[in-house]
Amino acid sequence: MRFAKFALVSAALLAAVLPLAAFTPKKEYTMQVNVGPAYDWGIGAQKFADLVAEKTKGQINIKPYFGSSLLAGKQTNWYQAVADGAIDFVVDSTINASSVIRSLNLFSLPFFINTYENVDKIERGKAGQRIIADVERGGVKFLAWGENGFRQLTNSKREVKRPEDVAGLKIRVVGSPIFIDIFKALGADSVNMNWADAVTAFQQGVVDGQENPKSVLTVVKIWEYHKYMTNWNYAIDPLIFGCNMRLWNQFPDDIKAAIQEAALEAAEYEKALARAWLDGDISLNVLKNKFKVTQLPPEPFGPAIAKGMVITNLTPEQRKAFQDKTKTVYTKWIPLIGKDLYELAIEDMK
Ligand code: X2X
C-alpha cells in the first residue's frame, strides 16, 4: 500500500519534470530585425533578447540579426522565413509582412487610423484579435505589438500641403503593393527599395522623398537630405514580436511564460520610445516611471528645425483632401483586407 502510493507519487513527479528534462535549448536562437541597433525598434529587439536571457536564467539565448542580414536585406521576406523556421524569432514591421498576410494592410489604409488611441483600440480590440489569428495561422506565434510609428512624408523639393504637391515627386516606398497604390493615387512616381538601399538613395538624391516615422527619421537625420516634412499620420506601422510556431510549441511552459513576459515588457518599452514626445507626456512618463529611464530621449526634431527644416502639420480640411484623393485605394483594398475586418476596426475605434 505504502509502496503503491510512493510509486504513484514518483510517477507524477517524473511526468512533471520530464518535459523539462527532454528540452535542450539551442546554443543560439536567431532573430530578424530590419533596422539597426540604434533605432527604437532595434533597441526594443535587443531588450527583448536581454529580458528573455534574464527571465530564463540564461537558457534561451536570442541573437538579433540587424539590417535584415539573414535575408540579404530583403525585408519583405521575413514572414515566410520565420514561418518556415529558417529564422526563430522576429521583431519586425507589419508592412514588411503585409504582402503575405493581407489583413495587415488594414494598418496601411491611408488616413484611416490617425491617432494613437485608435491604434491601441484596434490592437486590443476585435480587429486585432482577427489579425493575430491570421498571423498565427500562417505559422508565426504572436507575442506582442511594438511600434515603428505613424509614417510621415519628407522630400527635398517642396512643401506638401495638398495632394497636387505630391504629384510628380519620386518617392521611395517599401516593396508592399498597397504603398505603390497610395502614391499612384496621389500622382507620385513611387519606387520600391529595401531600407538599406533607401538610405543611400537619399544621400545620393536618387529619390526626392520618402515616408517613415519619427523613430526612423531621427536616426538617419533625414533633415540632412530633405528640407520638407509633412506630418500627415497617413498610415501606422506596428511591429510584431513573434516566434516560429513549431519552435514555440516545443518550449516547456515555464520557458513560454518567460518569453511571453519578456516580449510584452520589451514591446511596452519600445512603444514608449517610439511615441516619446508625440503623445504629450504619456510615453515620456512611462519611460521615467515604469522603466526608470534617467536620461529621457531629447525633443526629436530640434536639430531638424535648427537646420531650417520646414515642418507642416495638416489641418483637418487639408487631411480630408488627401483622404478623398486616395479613395480608390479603399475600393481596391477593402475586399483584399476583408470587409468584415474593416468594419470590426471601425467598431473598435468607436
Ligand atoms: O523600410 C522602411 O521604410 C521601414 C524601415 O520603415 C520598414 O521596415 C517598414
Coordinates of C-alpha atoms and ligand atoms in Angstrom, one line a residue:
M1 CA 0.0 0.0 0.0
R2 CA 2.7 2.3 1.1
F3 CA 4.8 1.3 -1.9
A4 CA 1.9 1.8 -4.3
K5 CA 1.4 5.3 -3.0
F6 CA 5.1 6.0 -3.4
A7 CA 5.1 4.7 -6.9
L8 CA 2.2 6.9 -7.8
V9 CA 3.8 10.0 -6.4
S10 CA 7.1 9.3 -8.2
A11 CA 5.3 8.7 -11.5
A12 CA 3.5 12.0 -11.1
L13 CA 6.8 13.7 -10.2
L14 CA 8.5 12.2 -13.2
A15 CA 5.7 13.3 -15.5
A16 CA 6.1 16.8 -14.2
V17 CA 9.8 17.1 -14.7
L18 CA 10.1 15.0 -17.9
P19 CA 9.2 17.8 -20.4
L20 CA 11.8 20.0 -18.8
A21 CA 14.4 17.3 -18.9
A22 CA 13.6 16.5 -22.5
F23 CA 14.1 20.1 -23.6
T24 CA 17.6 21.1 -24.6
P25 CA 17.9 24.7 -25.8
K26 CA 19.8 25.5 -28.9
K27 CA 23.1 27.5 -28.4
E28 CA 21.7 30.4 -30.2
Y29 CA 18.2 31.4 -31.5
T30 CA 18.2 33.8 -34.4
M31 CA 16.1 37.0 -34.6
Q32 CA 15.2 39.0 -37.6
V33 CA 15.2 42.8 -37.3
N34 CA 15.0 45.1 -40.4
V35 CA 16.7 48.2 -38.9
G36 CA 19.9 48.7 -37.0
P37 CA 20.5 48.6 -33.2
A38 CA 20.3 52.4 -32.8
Y39 CA 16.7 52.7 -33.8
D40 CA 13.9 52.4 -31.2
W41 CA 12.8 49.2 -32.9
G42 CA 16.4 47.8 -32.7
I43 CA 16.6 48.9 -29.0
G44 CA 13.3 47.1 -28.4
A45 CA 14.5 43.9 -30.1
Q46 CA 17.7 43.9 -28.1
K47 CA 15.8 44.5 -24.9
F48 CA 13.5 41.5 -25.7
A49 CA 16.6 39.3 -26.2
D50 CA 18.1 40.5 -22.9
L51 CA 14.9 40.0 -21.0
V52 CA 14.5 36.5 -22.3
A53 CA 18.0 35.6 -21.2
E54 CA 17.4 37.1 -17.8
K55 CA 14.0 35.5 -17.3
T56 CA 15.1 32.1 -18.5
K57 CA 18.3 32.3 -16.4
G58 CA 20.4 32.1 -19.5
Q59 CA 18.7 29.1 -21.0
I60 CA 17.4 30.9 -24.1
N61 CA 19.9 33.0 -25.9
I62 CA 18.5 35.1 -28.8
K63 CA 20.7 36.9 -31.1
P64 CA 19.2 39.8 -33.1
Y65 CA 20.4 40.0 -36.7
F66 CA 20.0 43.7 -37.6
G67 CA 19.6 45.2 -41.0
S68 CA 17.8 42.1 -42.3
S69 CA 21.2 40.5 -42.6
L70 CA 19.7 36.9 -42.6
L71 CA 17.5 37.9 -45.5
A72 CA 20.3 39.6 -47.6
G73 CA 18.4 42.8 -47.0
K74 CA 15.1 41.6 -48.4
Q75 CA 12.9 42.9 -45.7
T76 CA 9.6 41.8 -47.2
N77 CA 10.7 38.1 -46.8
W78 CA 10.6 38.0 -43.0
Y79 CA 7.2 36.4 -42.5
Q80 CA 8.0 33.4 -44.8
A81 CA 11.4 32.9 -43.2
V82 CA 10.0 32.9 -39.6
A83 CA 7.0 30.7 -40.6
D84 CA 9.3 28.2 -42.2
G85 CA 11.7 28.1 -39.2
A86 CA 14.6 29.4 -41.2
I87 CA 14.7 32.2 -38.6
D88 CA 13.5 31.6 -35.0
F89 CA 12.4 35.0 -33.6
V90 CA 11.4 38.3 -35.1
V91 CA 10.8 41.9 -34.2
D92 CA 9.7 43.4 -37.4
S93 CA 7.2 45.6 -39.2
T94 CA 3.7 44.6 -40.2
I95 CA 4.3 46.4 -43.5
N96 CA 7.1 44.0 -44.3
A97 CA 4.7 41.1 -43.8
S98 CA 1.7 42.6 -45.5
S99 CA 2.2 41.1 -48.9
V100 CA 1.8 37.7 -47.3
I101 CA -0.7 38.4 -44.5
R102 CA -3.3 40.5 -46.3
S103 CA -5.2 41.7 -43.2
L104 CA -2.1 43.5 -42.0
N105 CA -2.8 46.1 -44.8
L106 CA -5.5 47.4 -42.5
F107 CA -2.8 49.5 -40.8
S108 CA -1.8 51.0 -44.1
L109 CA -5.2 52.1 -45.3
P110 CA -4.5 55.7 -46.0
F111 CA -5.8 58.3 -43.5
F112 CA -7.8 55.6 -41.6
I113 CA -6.4 55.1 -38.1
N114 CA -5.0 58.5 -37.4
T115 CA -4.5 58.6 -33.6
Y116 CA -2.6 56.5 -31.0
E117 CA -5.8 56.0 -29.2
N118 CA -7.2 54.3 -32.3
V119 CA -4.1 52.2 -32.8
D120 CA -4.4 50.9 -29.3
K121 CA -8.1 50.3 -29.6
I122 CA -7.6 48.2 -32.8
E123 CA -4.6 46.3 -31.4
R124 CA -6.5 45.4 -28.3
G125 CA -9.8 45.0 -30.0
K126 CA -11.7 42.6 -32.2
A127 CA -9.9 43.6 -35.3
G128 CA -6.5 43.0 -33.6
Q129 CA -7.6 39.5 -32.5
R130 CA -8.6 38.7 -36.0
I131 CA -5.2 39.9 -37.4
I132 CA -3.3 38.0 -34.7
A133 CA -5.2 34.8 -35.6
D134 CA -4.1 35.3 -39.3
V135 CA -0.5 35.8 -38.3
E136 CA -0.6 32.6 -36.2
R137 CA -2.4 30.5 -38.7
G138 CA 0.5 31.0 -41.1
G139 CA 3.0 29.7 -38.6
V140 CA 4.2 32.6 -36.6
K141 CA 3.4 32.8 -32.8
F142 CA 2.4 36.3 -32.0
L143 CA 3.8 37.7 -28.8
A144 CA 3.3 41.4 -28.7
W145 CA 2.6 44.6 -30.6
G146 CA 5.5 47.0 -30.9
E147 CA 5.6 50.2 -33.0
N148 CA 7.6 51.9 -35.7
G149 CA 5.1 54.7 -35.7
F150 CA 2.9 57.0 -37.8
R151 CA 4.6 57.4 -41.1
Q152 CA 5.3 61.0 -42.3
L153 CA 6.3 62.3 -45.6
T154 CA 9.6 64.1 -46.3
N155 CA 11.1 65.4 -49.5
S156 CA 13.8 67.7 -50.9
K157 CA 11.6 69.6 -53.5
R158 CA 8.7 71.5 -51.9
E159 CA 6.3 71.9 -49.1
V160 CA 3.4 69.3 -49.3
K161 CA 0.0 70.6 -48.1
R162 CA -2.2 69.4 -50.9
P163 CA -2.4 66.2 -53.0
E164 CA -1.2 68.3 -56.0
D165 CA 2.1 69.0 -54.2
V166 CA 2.9 65.2 -54.1
A167 CA 2.2 64.8 -57.8
G168 CA 5.4 64.1 -59.8
L169 CA 7.7 63.6 -56.8
K170 CA 9.8 60.5 -56.9
I171 CA 9.1 58.8 -53.6
R172 CA 10.8 55.7 -52.2
V173 CA 8.3 53.2 -50.6
V174 CA 8.6 49.7 -49.1
G175 CA 8.0 46.9 -51.6
S176 CA 4.5 46.4 -50.4
P177 CA 1.7 46.8 -53.1
I178 CA -0.7 49.0 -51.1
F179 CA 2.0 51.7 -50.9
I180 CA 2.5 51.7 -54.6
D181 CA -1.2 52.2 -55.0
I182 CA -1.4 55.0 -52.5
F183 CA 1.3 57.0 -54.2
K184 CA 0.0 56.2 -57.6
A185 CA -3.4 57.7 -56.5
L186 CA -1.6 60.8 -55.4
G187 CA 0.2 61.1 -58.8
A188 CA 3.7 60.5 -57.4
D189 CA 6.3 58.4 -59.1
S190 CA 6.9 55.7 -56.5
V191 CA 10.0 53.4 -56.4
N192 CA 10.3 50.5 -54.1
M193 CA 13.5 49.8 -52.3
N194 CA 14.8 48.0 -49.3
W195 CA 15.6 50.2 -46.4
A196 CA 19.4 49.7 -46.6
D197 CA 19.4 50.9 -50.3
A198 CA 16.9 53.7 -49.4
V199 CA 19.3 55.5 -47.1
T200 CA 21.9 55.5 -49.9
A201 CA 19.3 56.8 -52.3
F202 CA 18.5 59.7 -50.0
Q203 CA 22.2 60.6 -49.7
Q204 CA 22.7 60.5 -53.5
G205 CA 19.4 62.3 -54.2
V206 CA 18.2 59.4 -56.4
V207 CA 14.7 59.9 -55.0
D208 CA 13.0 63.2 -54.0
G209 CA 11.3 61.8 -50.9
Q210 CA 10.2 59.0 -48.6
E211 CA 7.8 58.2 -45.8
N212 CA 8.8 56.9 -42.4
P213 CA 8.1 57.6 -38.7
K214 CA 10.0 59.8 -36.3
S215 CA 11.7 56.8 -34.8
V216 CA 13.4 56.1 -38.1
L217 CA 13.8 59.7 -39.4
T218 CA 15.8 61.0 -36.4
V219 CA 18.3 58.1 -36.6
V220 CA 19.1 58.8 -40.3
K221 CA 18.9 62.6 -39.7
I222 CA 16.6 62.9 -42.6
W223 CA 16.9 66.7 -42.5
E224 CA 20.4 66.4 -43.9
Y225 CA 18.7 65.3 -47.2
H226 CA 15.1 66.6 -47.1
K227 CA 14.0 70.1 -46.3
Y228 CA 10.3 69.4 -46.1
M229 CA 8.3 67.2 -43.8
T230 CA 4.5 66.8 -43.7
N231 CA 3.0 65.3 -40.6
W232 CA 0.0 63.6 -42.0
N233 CA -0.2 60.4 -39.9
Y234 CA -1.4 58.6 -43.1
A235 CA -0.5 55.1 -42.0
I236 CA 0.5 53.4 -38.8
D237 CA 3.3 50.9 -38.7
P238 CA 3.0 48.4 -35.8
L239 CA 5.8 45.9 -35.2
I240 CA 5.3 42.2 -34.4
F241 CA 7.3 40.5 -31.7
G242 CA 7.0 36.8 -32.7
C243 CA 8.5 33.4 -33.0
N244 CA 8.3 30.3 -35.2
M245 CA 5.2 28.4 -34.2
R246 CA 6.8 24.9 -34.2
L247 CA 9.6 26.1 -32.1
W248 CA 7.1 27.8 -29.7
N249 CA 5.2 24.6 -29.3
Q250 CA 8.4 22.8 -28.3
F251 CA 9.2 25.2 -25.4
P252 CA 8.2 24.0 -21.9
D253 CA 5.6 26.1 -20.2
D254 CA 7.9 27.9 -17.9
I255 CA 10.1 29.0 -20.9
K256 CA 7.0 30.0 -22.8
A257 CA 5.8 32.2 -19.9
A258 CA 9.2 33.8 -19.6
I259 CA 9.4 34.6 -23.3
Q260 CA 5.9 36.0 -23.4
E261 CA 6.5 38.2 -20.4
A262 CA 9.8 39.4 -21.9
A263 CA 8.1 40.3 -25.2
L264 CA 5.3 42.3 -23.5
E265 CA 7.7 44.2 -21.4
A266 CA 10.2 44.9 -24.2
A267 CA 7.3 45.9 -26.5
E268 CA 5.9 48.4 -24.0
Y269 CA 9.3 49.9 -23.6
E270 CA 9.8 50.1 -27.3
K271 CA 6.4 51.6 -28.0
A272 CA 7.1 54.3 -25.3
L273 CA 10.4 55.2 -27.1
A274 CA 8.7 55.4 -30.5
R275 CA 5.9 57.6 -29.1
A276 CA 8.1 59.8 -26.9
W277 CA 7.3 63.5 -27.4
L278 CA 4.5 62.6 -29.8
D279 CA 1.7 61.8 -27.3
G280 CA 2.1 64.7 -24.9
D281 CA 3.9 63.3 -21.8
I282 CA 2.3 59.9 -21.7
S283 CA 5.2 57.9 -23.1
L284 CA 7.8 60.1 -21.5
N285 CA 6.2 59.3 -18.2
V286 CA 6.1 55.5 -19.0
L287 CA 9.9 55.7 -19.6
K288 CA 10.5 57.7 -16.5
N289 CA 8.2 56.0 -14.0
K290 CA 7.8 52.4 -15.2
F291 CA 11.2 51.8 -16.8
K292 CA 13.2 54.2 -14.6
V293 CA 14.9 55.8 -17.6
T294 CA 17.1 58.6 -16.2
Q295 CA 18.1 60.1 -19.5
L296 CA 15.0 60.7 -21.5
P297 CA 15.1 61.0 -25.3
P298 CA 15.6 64.6 -26.4
E299 CA 13.0 66.5 -28.4
P300 CA 13.2 64.7 -31.8
F301 CA 13.1 67.4 -34.4
G302 CA 15.1 70.1 -32.6
P303 CA 18.1 69.5 -34.9
A304 CA 15.8 69.5 -37.9
I305 CA 14.3 72.8 -37.1
A306 CA 17.7 74.3 -36.3
K307 CA 18.8 73.2 -39.8
G308 CA 15.8 75.0 -41.3
M309 CA 13.5 72.0 -42.0
V310 CA 10.0 73.1 -42.9
I311 CA 7.6 71.0 -40.8
T312 CA 4.0 71.1 -42.0
N313 CA 1.1 69.9 -39.9
L314 CA -2.1 69.4 -41.9
T315 CA -5.4 70.9 -40.8
P316 CA -8.4 68.5 -40.8
E317 CA -9.6 70.0 -44.1
Q318 CA -6.2 69.5 -45.7
R319 CA -6.1 66.0 -44.5
K320 CA -9.6 65.4 -45.9
A321 CA -8.3 66.4 -49.4
F322 CA -5.7 63.6 -49.2
Q323 CA -8.3 61.2 -48.0
D324 CA -10.6 62.0 -50.9
K325 CA -7.7 61.6 -53.4
T326 CA -6.9 58.1 -52.1
K327 CA -10.5 56.7 -52.0
T328 CA -9.6 54.3 -54.9
V329 CA -7.2 52.6 -52.6
Y330 CA -10.1 51.7 -50.3
T331 CA -12.1 50.4 -53.3
K332 CA -9.4 48.0 -54.2
W333 CA -8.0 47.1 -50.8
I334 CA -11.1 46.6 -48.5
P335 CA -12.1 43.4 -50.3
L336 CA -8.5 42.2 -50.0
I337 CA -8.2 43.1 -46.3
G338 CA -11.8 41.8 -45.7
K339 CA -14.8 44.0 -45.4
D340 CA -15.7 42.4 -42.1
L341 CA -12.3 43.1 -40.6
Y342 CA -12.5 46.7 -41.9
E343 CA -15.9 47.1 -40.1
L344 CA -14.6 45.5 -36.9
A345 CA -11.8 48.1 -36.9
I346 CA -14.4 50.9 -37.3
E347 CA -16.3 49.4 -34.4
D348 CA -13.1 49.1 -32.3
M349 CA -12.3 52.8 -32.9
K350 CA -15.7 54.0 -31.6
Ligands
X2X1 O1 11.7 50.2 -44.9 C1 11.1 51.0 -44.2 O2 10.6 52.1 -44.6 C2 10.9 50.7 -42.7 C3 12.3 50.8 -42.0 O3 10.1 51.6 -42.1 C4 10.3 49.4 -42.6 O4 11.0 48.4 -42.4 C5 8.9 49.3 -42.8

